mmCIF file of C-alpha atoms in Angstrom:
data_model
loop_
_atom_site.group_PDB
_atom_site.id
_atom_site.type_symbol
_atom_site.label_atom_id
_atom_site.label_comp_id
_atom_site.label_asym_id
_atom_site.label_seq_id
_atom_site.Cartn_x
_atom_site.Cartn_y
_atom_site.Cartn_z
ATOM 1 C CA UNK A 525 0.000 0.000 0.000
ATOM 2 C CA UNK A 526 2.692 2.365 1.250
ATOM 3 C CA UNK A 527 4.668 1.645 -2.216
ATOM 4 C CA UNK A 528 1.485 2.388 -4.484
ATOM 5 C CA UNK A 529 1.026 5.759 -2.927
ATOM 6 C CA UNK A 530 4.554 6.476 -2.803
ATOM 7 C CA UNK A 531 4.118 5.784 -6.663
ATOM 8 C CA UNK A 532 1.212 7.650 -7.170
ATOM 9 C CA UNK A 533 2.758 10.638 -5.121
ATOM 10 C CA UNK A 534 5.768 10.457 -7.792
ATOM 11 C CA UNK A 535 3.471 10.688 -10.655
ATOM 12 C CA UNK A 536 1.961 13.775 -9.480
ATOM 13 C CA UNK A 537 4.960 15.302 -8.905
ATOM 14 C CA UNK A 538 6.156 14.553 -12.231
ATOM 15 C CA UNK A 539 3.530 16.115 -13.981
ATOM 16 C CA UNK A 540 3.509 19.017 -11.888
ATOM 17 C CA UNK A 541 6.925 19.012 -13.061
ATOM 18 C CA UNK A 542 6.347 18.818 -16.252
ATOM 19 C CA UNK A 543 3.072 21.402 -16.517
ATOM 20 C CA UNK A 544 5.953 23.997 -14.552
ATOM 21 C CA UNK A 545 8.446 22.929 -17.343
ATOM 22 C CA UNK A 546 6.385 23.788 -20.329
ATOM 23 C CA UNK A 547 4.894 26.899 -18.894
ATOM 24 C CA UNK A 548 8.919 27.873 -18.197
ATOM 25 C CA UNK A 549 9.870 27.011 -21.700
ATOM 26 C CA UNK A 550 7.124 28.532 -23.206
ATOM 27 C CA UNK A 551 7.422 29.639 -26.065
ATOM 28 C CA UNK A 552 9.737 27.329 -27.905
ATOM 29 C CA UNK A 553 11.003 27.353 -31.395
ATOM 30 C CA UNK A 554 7.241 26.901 -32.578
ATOM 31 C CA UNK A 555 5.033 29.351 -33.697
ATOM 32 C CA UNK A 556 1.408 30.592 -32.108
ATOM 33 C CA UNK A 557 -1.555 30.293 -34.363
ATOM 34 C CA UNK A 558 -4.023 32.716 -33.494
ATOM 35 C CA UNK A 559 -7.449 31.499 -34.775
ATOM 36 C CA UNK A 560 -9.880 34.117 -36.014
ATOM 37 C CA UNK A 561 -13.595 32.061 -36.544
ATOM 38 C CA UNK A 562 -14.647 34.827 -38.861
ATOM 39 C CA UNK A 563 -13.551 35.755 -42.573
ATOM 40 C CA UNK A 564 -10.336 38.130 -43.633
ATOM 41 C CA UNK A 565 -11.271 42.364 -43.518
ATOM 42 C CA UNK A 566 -13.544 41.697 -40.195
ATOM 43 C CA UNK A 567 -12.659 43.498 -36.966
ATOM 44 C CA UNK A 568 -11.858 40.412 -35.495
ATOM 45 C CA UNK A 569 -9.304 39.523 -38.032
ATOM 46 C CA UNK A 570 -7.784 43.523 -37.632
ATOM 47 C CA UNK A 571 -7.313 42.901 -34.155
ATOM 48 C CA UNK A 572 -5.557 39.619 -34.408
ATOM 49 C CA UNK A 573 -2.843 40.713 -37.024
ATOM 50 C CA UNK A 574 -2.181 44.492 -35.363
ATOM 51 C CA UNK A 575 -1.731 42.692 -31.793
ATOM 52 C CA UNK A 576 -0.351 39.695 -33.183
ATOM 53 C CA UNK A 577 2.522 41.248 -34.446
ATOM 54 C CA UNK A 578 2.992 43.013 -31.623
ATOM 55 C CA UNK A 579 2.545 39.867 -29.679
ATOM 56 C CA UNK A 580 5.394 38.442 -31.969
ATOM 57 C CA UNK A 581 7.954 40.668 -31.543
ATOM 58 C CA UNK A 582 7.234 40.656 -27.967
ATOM 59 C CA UNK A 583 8.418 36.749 -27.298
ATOM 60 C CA UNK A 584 10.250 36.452 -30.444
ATOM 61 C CA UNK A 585 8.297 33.621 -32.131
ATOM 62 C CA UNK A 586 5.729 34.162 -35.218
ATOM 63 C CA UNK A 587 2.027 34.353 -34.189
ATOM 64 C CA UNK A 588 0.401 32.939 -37.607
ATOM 65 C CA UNK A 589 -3.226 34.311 -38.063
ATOM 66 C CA UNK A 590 -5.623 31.195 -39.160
ATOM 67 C CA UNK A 591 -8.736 32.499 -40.743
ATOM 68 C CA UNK A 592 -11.735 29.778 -40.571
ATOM 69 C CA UNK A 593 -15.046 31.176 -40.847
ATOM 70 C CA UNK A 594 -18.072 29.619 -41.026
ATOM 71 C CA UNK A 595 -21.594 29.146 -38.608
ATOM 72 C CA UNK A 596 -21.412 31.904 -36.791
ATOM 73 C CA UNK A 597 -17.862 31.586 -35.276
ATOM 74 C CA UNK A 598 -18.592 28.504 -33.978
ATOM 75 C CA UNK A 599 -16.335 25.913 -36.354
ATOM 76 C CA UNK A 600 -12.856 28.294 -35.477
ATOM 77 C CA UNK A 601 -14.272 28.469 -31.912
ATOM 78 C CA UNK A 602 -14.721 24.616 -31.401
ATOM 79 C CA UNK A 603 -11.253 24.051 -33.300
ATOM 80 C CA UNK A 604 -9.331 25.689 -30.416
ATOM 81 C CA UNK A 605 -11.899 24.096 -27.512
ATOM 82 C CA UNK A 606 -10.005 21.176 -29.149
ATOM 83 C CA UNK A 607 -6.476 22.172 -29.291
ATOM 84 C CA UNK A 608 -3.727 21.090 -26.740
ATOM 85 C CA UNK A 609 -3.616 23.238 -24.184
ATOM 86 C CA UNK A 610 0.005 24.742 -24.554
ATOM 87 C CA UNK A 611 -0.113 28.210 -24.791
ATOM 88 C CA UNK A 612 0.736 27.426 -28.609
ATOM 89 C CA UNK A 613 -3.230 28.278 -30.087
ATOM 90 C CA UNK A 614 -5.075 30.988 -29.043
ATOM 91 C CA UNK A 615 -9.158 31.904 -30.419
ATOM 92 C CA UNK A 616 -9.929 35.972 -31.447
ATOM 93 C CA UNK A 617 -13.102 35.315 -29.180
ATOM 94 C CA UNK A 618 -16.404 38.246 -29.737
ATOM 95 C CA UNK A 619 -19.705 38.918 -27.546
ATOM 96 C CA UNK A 620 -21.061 36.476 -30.336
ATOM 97 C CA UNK A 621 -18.591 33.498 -30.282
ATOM 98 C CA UNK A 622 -18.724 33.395 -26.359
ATOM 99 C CA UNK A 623 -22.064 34.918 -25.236
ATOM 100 C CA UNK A 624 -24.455 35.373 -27.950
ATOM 101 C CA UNK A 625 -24.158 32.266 -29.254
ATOM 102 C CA UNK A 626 -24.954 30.298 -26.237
ATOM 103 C CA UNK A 627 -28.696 31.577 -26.565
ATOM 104 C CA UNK A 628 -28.692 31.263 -30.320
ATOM 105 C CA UNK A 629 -27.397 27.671 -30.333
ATOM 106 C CA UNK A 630 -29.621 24.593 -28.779
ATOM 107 C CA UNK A 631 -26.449 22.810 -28.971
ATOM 108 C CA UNK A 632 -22.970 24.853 -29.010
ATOM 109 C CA UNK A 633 -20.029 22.221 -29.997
ATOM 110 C CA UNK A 634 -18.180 24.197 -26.884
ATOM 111 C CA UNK A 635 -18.524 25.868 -23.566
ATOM 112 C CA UNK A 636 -17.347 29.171 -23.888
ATOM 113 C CA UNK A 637 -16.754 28.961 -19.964
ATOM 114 C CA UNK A 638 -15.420 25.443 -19.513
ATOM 115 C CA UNK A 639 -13.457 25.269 -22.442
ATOM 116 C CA UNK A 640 -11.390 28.406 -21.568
ATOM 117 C CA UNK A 641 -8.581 30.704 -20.170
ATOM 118 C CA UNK A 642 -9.666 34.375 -20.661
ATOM 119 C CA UNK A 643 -6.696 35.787 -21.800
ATOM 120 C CA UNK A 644 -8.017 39.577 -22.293
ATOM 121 C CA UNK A 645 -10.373 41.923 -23.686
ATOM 122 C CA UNK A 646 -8.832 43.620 -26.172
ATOM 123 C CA UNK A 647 -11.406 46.695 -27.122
ATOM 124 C CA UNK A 648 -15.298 47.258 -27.664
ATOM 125 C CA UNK A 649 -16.361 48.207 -31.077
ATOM 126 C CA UNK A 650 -19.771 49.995 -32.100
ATOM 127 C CA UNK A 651 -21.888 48.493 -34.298
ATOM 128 C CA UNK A 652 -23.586 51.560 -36.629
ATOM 129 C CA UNK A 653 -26.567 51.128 -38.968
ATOM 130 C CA UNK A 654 -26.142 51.541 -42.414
ATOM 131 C CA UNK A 655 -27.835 51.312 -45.693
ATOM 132 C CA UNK A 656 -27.801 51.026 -48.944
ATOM 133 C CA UNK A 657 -27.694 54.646 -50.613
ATOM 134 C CA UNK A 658 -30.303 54.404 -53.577
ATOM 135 C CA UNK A 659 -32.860 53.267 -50.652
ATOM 136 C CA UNK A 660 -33.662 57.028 -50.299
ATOM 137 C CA UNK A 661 -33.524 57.082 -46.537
ATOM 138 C CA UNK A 662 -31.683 59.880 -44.819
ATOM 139 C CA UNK A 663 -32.561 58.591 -40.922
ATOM 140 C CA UNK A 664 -33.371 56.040 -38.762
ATOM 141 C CA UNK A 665 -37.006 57.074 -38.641
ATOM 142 C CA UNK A 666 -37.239 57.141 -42.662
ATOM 143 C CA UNK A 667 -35.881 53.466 -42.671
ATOM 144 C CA UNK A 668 -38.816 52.476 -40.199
ATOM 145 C CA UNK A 669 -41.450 54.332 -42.155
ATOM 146 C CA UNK A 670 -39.502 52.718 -45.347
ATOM 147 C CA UNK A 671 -39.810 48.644 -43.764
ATOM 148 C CA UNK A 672 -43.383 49.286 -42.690
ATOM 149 C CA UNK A 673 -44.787 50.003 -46.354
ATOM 150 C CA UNK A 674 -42.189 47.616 -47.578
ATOM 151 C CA UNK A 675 -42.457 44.439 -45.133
ATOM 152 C CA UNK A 676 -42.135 41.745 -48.288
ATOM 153 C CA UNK A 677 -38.593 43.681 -48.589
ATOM 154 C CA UNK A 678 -37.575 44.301 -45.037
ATOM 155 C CA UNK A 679 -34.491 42.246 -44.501
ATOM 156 C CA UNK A 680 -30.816 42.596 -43.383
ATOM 157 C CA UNK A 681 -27.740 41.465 -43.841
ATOM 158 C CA UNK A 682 -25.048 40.662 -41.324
ATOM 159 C CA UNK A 683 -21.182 39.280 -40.316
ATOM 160 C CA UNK A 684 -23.199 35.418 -39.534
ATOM 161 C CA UNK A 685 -25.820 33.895 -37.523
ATOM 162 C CA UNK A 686 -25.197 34.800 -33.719
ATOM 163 C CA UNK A 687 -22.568 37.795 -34.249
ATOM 164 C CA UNK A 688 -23.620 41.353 -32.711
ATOM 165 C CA UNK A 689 -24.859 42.178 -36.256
ATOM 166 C CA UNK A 690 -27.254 40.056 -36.402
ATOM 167 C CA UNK A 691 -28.478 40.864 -32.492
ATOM 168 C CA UNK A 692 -28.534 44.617 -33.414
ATOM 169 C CA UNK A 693 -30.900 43.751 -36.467
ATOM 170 C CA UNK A 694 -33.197 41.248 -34.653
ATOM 171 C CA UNK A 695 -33.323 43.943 -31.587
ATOM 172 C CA UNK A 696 -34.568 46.015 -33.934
ATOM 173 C CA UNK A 697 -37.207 44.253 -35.659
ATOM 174 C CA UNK A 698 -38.679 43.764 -31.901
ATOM 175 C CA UNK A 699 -38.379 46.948 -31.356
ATOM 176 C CA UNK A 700 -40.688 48.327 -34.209
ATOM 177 C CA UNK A 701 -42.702 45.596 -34.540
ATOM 178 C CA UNK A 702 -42.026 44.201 -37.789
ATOM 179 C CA UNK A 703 -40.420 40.637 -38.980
ATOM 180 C CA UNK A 704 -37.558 41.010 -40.557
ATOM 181 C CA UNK A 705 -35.632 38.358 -42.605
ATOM 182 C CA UNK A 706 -32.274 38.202 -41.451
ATOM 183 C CA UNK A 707 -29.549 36.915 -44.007
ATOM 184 C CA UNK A 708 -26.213 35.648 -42.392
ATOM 185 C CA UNK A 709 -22.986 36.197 -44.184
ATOM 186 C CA UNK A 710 -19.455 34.252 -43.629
ATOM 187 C CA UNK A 711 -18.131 37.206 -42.669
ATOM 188 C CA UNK A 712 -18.664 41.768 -42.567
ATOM 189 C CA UNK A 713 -16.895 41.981 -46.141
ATOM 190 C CA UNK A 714 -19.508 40.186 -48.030
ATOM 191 C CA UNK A 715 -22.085 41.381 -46.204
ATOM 192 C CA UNK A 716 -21.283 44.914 -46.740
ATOM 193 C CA UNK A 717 -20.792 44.221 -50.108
ATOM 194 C CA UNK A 718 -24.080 42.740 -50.794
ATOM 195 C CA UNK A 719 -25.735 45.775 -48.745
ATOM 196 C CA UNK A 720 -23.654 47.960 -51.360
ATOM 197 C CA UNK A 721 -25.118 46.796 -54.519
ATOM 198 C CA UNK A 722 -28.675 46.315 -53.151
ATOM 199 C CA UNK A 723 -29.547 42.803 -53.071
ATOM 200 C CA UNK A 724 -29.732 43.770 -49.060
ATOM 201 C CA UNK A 725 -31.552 47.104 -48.071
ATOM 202 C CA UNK A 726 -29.503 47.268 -44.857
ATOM 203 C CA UNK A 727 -27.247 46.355 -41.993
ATOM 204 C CA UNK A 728 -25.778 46.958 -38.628
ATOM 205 C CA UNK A 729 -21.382 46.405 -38.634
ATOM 206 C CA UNK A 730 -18.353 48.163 -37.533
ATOM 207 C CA UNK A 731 -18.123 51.591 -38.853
ATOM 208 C CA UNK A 732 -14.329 51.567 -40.005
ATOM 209 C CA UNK A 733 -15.691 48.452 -41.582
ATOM 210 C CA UNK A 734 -18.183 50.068 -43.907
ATOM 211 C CA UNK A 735 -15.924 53.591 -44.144
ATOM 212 C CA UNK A 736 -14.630 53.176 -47.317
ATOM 213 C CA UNK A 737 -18.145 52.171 -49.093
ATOM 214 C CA UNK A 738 -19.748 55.533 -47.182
ATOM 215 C CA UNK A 739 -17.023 57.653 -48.923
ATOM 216 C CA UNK A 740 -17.476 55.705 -52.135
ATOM 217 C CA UNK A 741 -21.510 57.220 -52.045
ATOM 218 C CA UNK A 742 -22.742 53.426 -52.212
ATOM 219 C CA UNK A 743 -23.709 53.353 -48.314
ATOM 220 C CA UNK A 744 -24.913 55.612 -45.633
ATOM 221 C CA UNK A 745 -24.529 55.717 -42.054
ATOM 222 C CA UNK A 746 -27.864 56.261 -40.138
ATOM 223 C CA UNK A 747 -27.005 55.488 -36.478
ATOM 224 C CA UNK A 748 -24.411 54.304 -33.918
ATOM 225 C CA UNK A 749 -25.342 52.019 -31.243
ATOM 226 C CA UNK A 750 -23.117 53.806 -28.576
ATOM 227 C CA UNK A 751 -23.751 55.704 -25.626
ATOM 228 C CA UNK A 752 -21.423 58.757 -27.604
ATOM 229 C CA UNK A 753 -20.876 60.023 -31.437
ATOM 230 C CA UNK A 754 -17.817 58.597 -32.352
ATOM 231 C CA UNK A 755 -15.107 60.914 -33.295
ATOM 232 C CA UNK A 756 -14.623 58.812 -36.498
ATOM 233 C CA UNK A 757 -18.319 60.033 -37.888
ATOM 234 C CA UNK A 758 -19.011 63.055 -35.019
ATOM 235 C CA UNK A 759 -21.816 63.864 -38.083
ATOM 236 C CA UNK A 760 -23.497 60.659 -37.489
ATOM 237 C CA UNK A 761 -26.247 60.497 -34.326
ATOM 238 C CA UNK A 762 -26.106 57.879 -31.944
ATOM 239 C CA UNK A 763 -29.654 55.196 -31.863
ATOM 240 C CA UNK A 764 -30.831 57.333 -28.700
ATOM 241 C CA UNK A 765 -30.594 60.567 -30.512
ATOM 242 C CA UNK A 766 -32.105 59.362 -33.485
ATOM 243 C CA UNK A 767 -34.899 58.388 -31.113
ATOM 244 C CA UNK A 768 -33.984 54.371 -30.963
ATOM 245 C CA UNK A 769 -32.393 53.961 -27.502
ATOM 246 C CA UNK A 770 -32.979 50.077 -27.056
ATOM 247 C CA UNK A 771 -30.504 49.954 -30.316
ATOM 248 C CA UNK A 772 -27.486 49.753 -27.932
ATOM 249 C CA UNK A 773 -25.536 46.496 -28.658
ATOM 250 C CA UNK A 774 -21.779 47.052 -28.528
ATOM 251 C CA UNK A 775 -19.327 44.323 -29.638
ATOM 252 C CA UNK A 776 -15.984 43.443 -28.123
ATOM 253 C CA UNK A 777 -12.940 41.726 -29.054
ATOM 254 C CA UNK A 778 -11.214 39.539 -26.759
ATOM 255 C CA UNK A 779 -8.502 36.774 -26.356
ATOM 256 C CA UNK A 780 -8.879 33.114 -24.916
ATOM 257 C CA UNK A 781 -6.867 30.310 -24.974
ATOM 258 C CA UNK A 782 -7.398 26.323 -24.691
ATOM 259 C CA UNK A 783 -8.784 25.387 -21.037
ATOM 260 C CA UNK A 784 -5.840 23.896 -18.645
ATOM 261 C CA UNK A 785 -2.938 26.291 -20.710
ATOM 262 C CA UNK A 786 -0.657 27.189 -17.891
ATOM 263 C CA UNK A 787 -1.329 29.764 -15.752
ATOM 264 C CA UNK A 788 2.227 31.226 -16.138
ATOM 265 C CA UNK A 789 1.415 31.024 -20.141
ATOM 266 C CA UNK A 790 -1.736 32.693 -19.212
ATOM 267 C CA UNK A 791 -0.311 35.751 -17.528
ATOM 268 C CA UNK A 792 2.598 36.124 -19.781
ATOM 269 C CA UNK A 793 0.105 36.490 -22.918
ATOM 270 C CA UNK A 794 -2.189 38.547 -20.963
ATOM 271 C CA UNK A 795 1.102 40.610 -19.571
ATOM 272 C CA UNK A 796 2.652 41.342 -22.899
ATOM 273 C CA UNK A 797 -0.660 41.792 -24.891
ATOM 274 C CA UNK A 798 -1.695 44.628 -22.632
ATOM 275 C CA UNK A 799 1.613 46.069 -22.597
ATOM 276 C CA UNK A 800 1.266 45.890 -26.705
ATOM 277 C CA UNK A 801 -1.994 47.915 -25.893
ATOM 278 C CA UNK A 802 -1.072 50.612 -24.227
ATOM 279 C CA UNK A 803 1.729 51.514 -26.462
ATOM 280 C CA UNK A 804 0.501 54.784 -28.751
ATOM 281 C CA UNK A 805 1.325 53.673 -31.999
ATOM 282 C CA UNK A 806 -1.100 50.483 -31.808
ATOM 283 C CA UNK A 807 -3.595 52.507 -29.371
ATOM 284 C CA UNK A 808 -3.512 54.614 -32.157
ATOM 285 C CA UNK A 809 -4.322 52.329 -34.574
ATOM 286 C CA UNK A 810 -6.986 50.345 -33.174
ATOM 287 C CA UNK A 811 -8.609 53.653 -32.347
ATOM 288 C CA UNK A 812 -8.781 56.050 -34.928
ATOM 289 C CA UNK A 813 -8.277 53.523 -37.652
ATOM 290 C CA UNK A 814 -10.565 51.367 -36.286
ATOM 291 C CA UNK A 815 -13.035 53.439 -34.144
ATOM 292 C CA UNK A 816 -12.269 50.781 -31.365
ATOM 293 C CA UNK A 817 -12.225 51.402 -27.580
ATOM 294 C CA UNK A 818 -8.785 50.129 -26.465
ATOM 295 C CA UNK A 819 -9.463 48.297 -22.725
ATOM 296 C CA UNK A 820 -6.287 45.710 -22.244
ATOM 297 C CA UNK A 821 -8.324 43.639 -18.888
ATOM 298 C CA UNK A 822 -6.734 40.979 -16.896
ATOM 299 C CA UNK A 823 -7.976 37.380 -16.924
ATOM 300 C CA UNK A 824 -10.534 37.922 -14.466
ATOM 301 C CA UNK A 825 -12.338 41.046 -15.835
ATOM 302 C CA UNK A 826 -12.225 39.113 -19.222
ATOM 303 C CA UNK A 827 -14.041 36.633 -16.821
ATOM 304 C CA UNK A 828 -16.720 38.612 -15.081
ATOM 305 C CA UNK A 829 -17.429 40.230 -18.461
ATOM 306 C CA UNK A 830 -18.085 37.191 -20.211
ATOM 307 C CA UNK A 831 -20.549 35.396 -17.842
ATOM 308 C CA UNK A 832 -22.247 38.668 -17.041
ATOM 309 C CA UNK A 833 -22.613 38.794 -21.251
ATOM 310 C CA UNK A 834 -23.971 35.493 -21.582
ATOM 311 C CA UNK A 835 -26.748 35.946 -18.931
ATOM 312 C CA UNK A 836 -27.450 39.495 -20.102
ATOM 313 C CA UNK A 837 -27.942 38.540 -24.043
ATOM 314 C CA UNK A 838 -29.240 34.789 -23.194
ATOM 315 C CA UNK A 839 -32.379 36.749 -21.849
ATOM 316 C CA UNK A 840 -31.898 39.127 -25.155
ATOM 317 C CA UNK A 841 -32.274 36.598 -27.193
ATOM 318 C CA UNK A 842 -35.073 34.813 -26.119
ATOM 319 C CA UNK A 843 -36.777 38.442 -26.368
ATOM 320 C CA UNK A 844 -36.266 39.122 -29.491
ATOM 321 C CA UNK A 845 -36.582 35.295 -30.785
ATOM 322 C CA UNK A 846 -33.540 35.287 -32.558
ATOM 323 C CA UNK A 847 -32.298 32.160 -33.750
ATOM 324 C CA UNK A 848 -29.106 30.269 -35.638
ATOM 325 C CA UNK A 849 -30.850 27.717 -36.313
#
């Protein structure tokens, strides 16, 4: 007996060995993929090369960005639920991937509580509503008056099923009263695209995102869904002023790793990606390139924020009926 537990005790210390090793030798000669569950152009792919670059020079290994969109975030997400937990694969997690979804989805492939480390939030981002310019509509109010004689046409486009962009657009249709058919994208650049040359009347996404189409004259900005005008579009009212103030969904951007990656790993990712953030050059960036709100939280605000999301938007979505599915 006293030889089986004097065994058993070795074992344990051995791994515990081992689990101290790797978190000590992290990184290694290998490089980090960073997963982003959402198509190329999209915020979340933005904030994965300007930090991961950052990230890279920081510990001197590459940080390779792996694009795979698809259902809503929820095929990159599961990926990285799946990965060894070495500090080696990280997941550009939203509010959709890990809270939205949970409500959207009768049966998520992940937990985006037990599957995880929160690494950090990186940065909220407004959503703003736009629309196609030969629509005619100068305001929120005109687009409202515009659905309501035009119901067989009153649909929207967004990112995917279960991002912010679609939340925003089925908060909406609640909100005035009127279905809406919502049409999910693989990802913001095709959606905005498809908005632009008017097989969609409209959207809600980023507003760096849909920028370049504004200034083109093939969209308009009606709305942001933030508490402020943002100093991007300081022309542009927010939902409240524009007389919609249950139009407030804001997205973020955040890190997470594999559940079990070292704690040490942990902290040294969430140590030299805020240090990344509060340099002014990517601050910069992410801000007035970007129209993001630069945060930089520790593990356990990236925590709190997350389960406080997914009970706050769980009951949001059974409101407004929304569904992935």
């Amino acid at each position: 007996m006293h030889r089986r537990l004097a065994l058993a005790a070795a074992c344990s210390a051995l791994c515990l060995f081992a689990t101290a090793a790797q978190a000590n030798d992290w990184p290694a000669a290998k490089p980090i993929t960073w997963v982003v569950p959402f198509a190329a152009g999209g915020s979340t792919d933005v904030v994965a090369r300007a930090v991961g670059q950052e990230l890279s020079m920081a510990i001197k290994q590459a940080v390779v960005v792996d694009n795979r969109p698809g259902a809503g975030g929820t095929i990159g997400v599961q990926a990285v639920a799946r990965a060894p937990a070495d500090g080696y694969t990280l997941i550009g997690g939203t509010i959709s991937t890990h809270a939205i979804n949970t409500g959207l989805y009768k049966k998520l492939p992940y937990d985006p509580v037990k599957d995880f480390e929160p690494v950090t939030l990186i940065a909220y981002v407004p959503n703003v509503l736009m629309v196609n310019s030969a629509l005619g509509v100068n305001t929120v109010q005109e687009l409202v008056e515009w659905i309501r004689k035009n119901p067989e046409k009153a649909s929207y486009a967004s990112s995917g099923a279960g991002t912010s962009t679609h939340l925003t657009g089925a908060q909406m249709s609640e909100l005035i009263k009127v279905p809406m058919q919502h049409i999910a994208y693989k990802g913001s650049p095709q959606a905005l695209q498809d908005v632009a040359a008017g097989n969609v009347p409209f959207l809600f996404d980023q507003l760096t995102a849909g920028l370049p189409l504004v200034k083109a004259g093939k969209l308009k900005f009606l709305a942001v869904t933030t508490k402020t005008r943002s100093p991007l579009a300081p022309d542009v009212p927010t939902t409240a002023e524009a007389g919609f103030p249950g139009l407030d969904l804001v997205s973020w951007q955040a890190v997470y790793a594999p559940k079990g990656t070292p704690r040490d790993v942990v902290n040294r990712l969430n140590a030299e990606m805020v240090k990344a953030l509060k340099t002014p050059e990517l601050k910069n960036k992410l801000e007035t390139q970007f129209g993001m709100d630069v945060v930089g939280s520790t593990p356990a605000e990236l925590a709190a924020i997350t389960a406080a999301d997914i009970a706050r938007l769980g009951a949001l979505v059974r409101k407004t009926g929304a569904s992935a599915e």
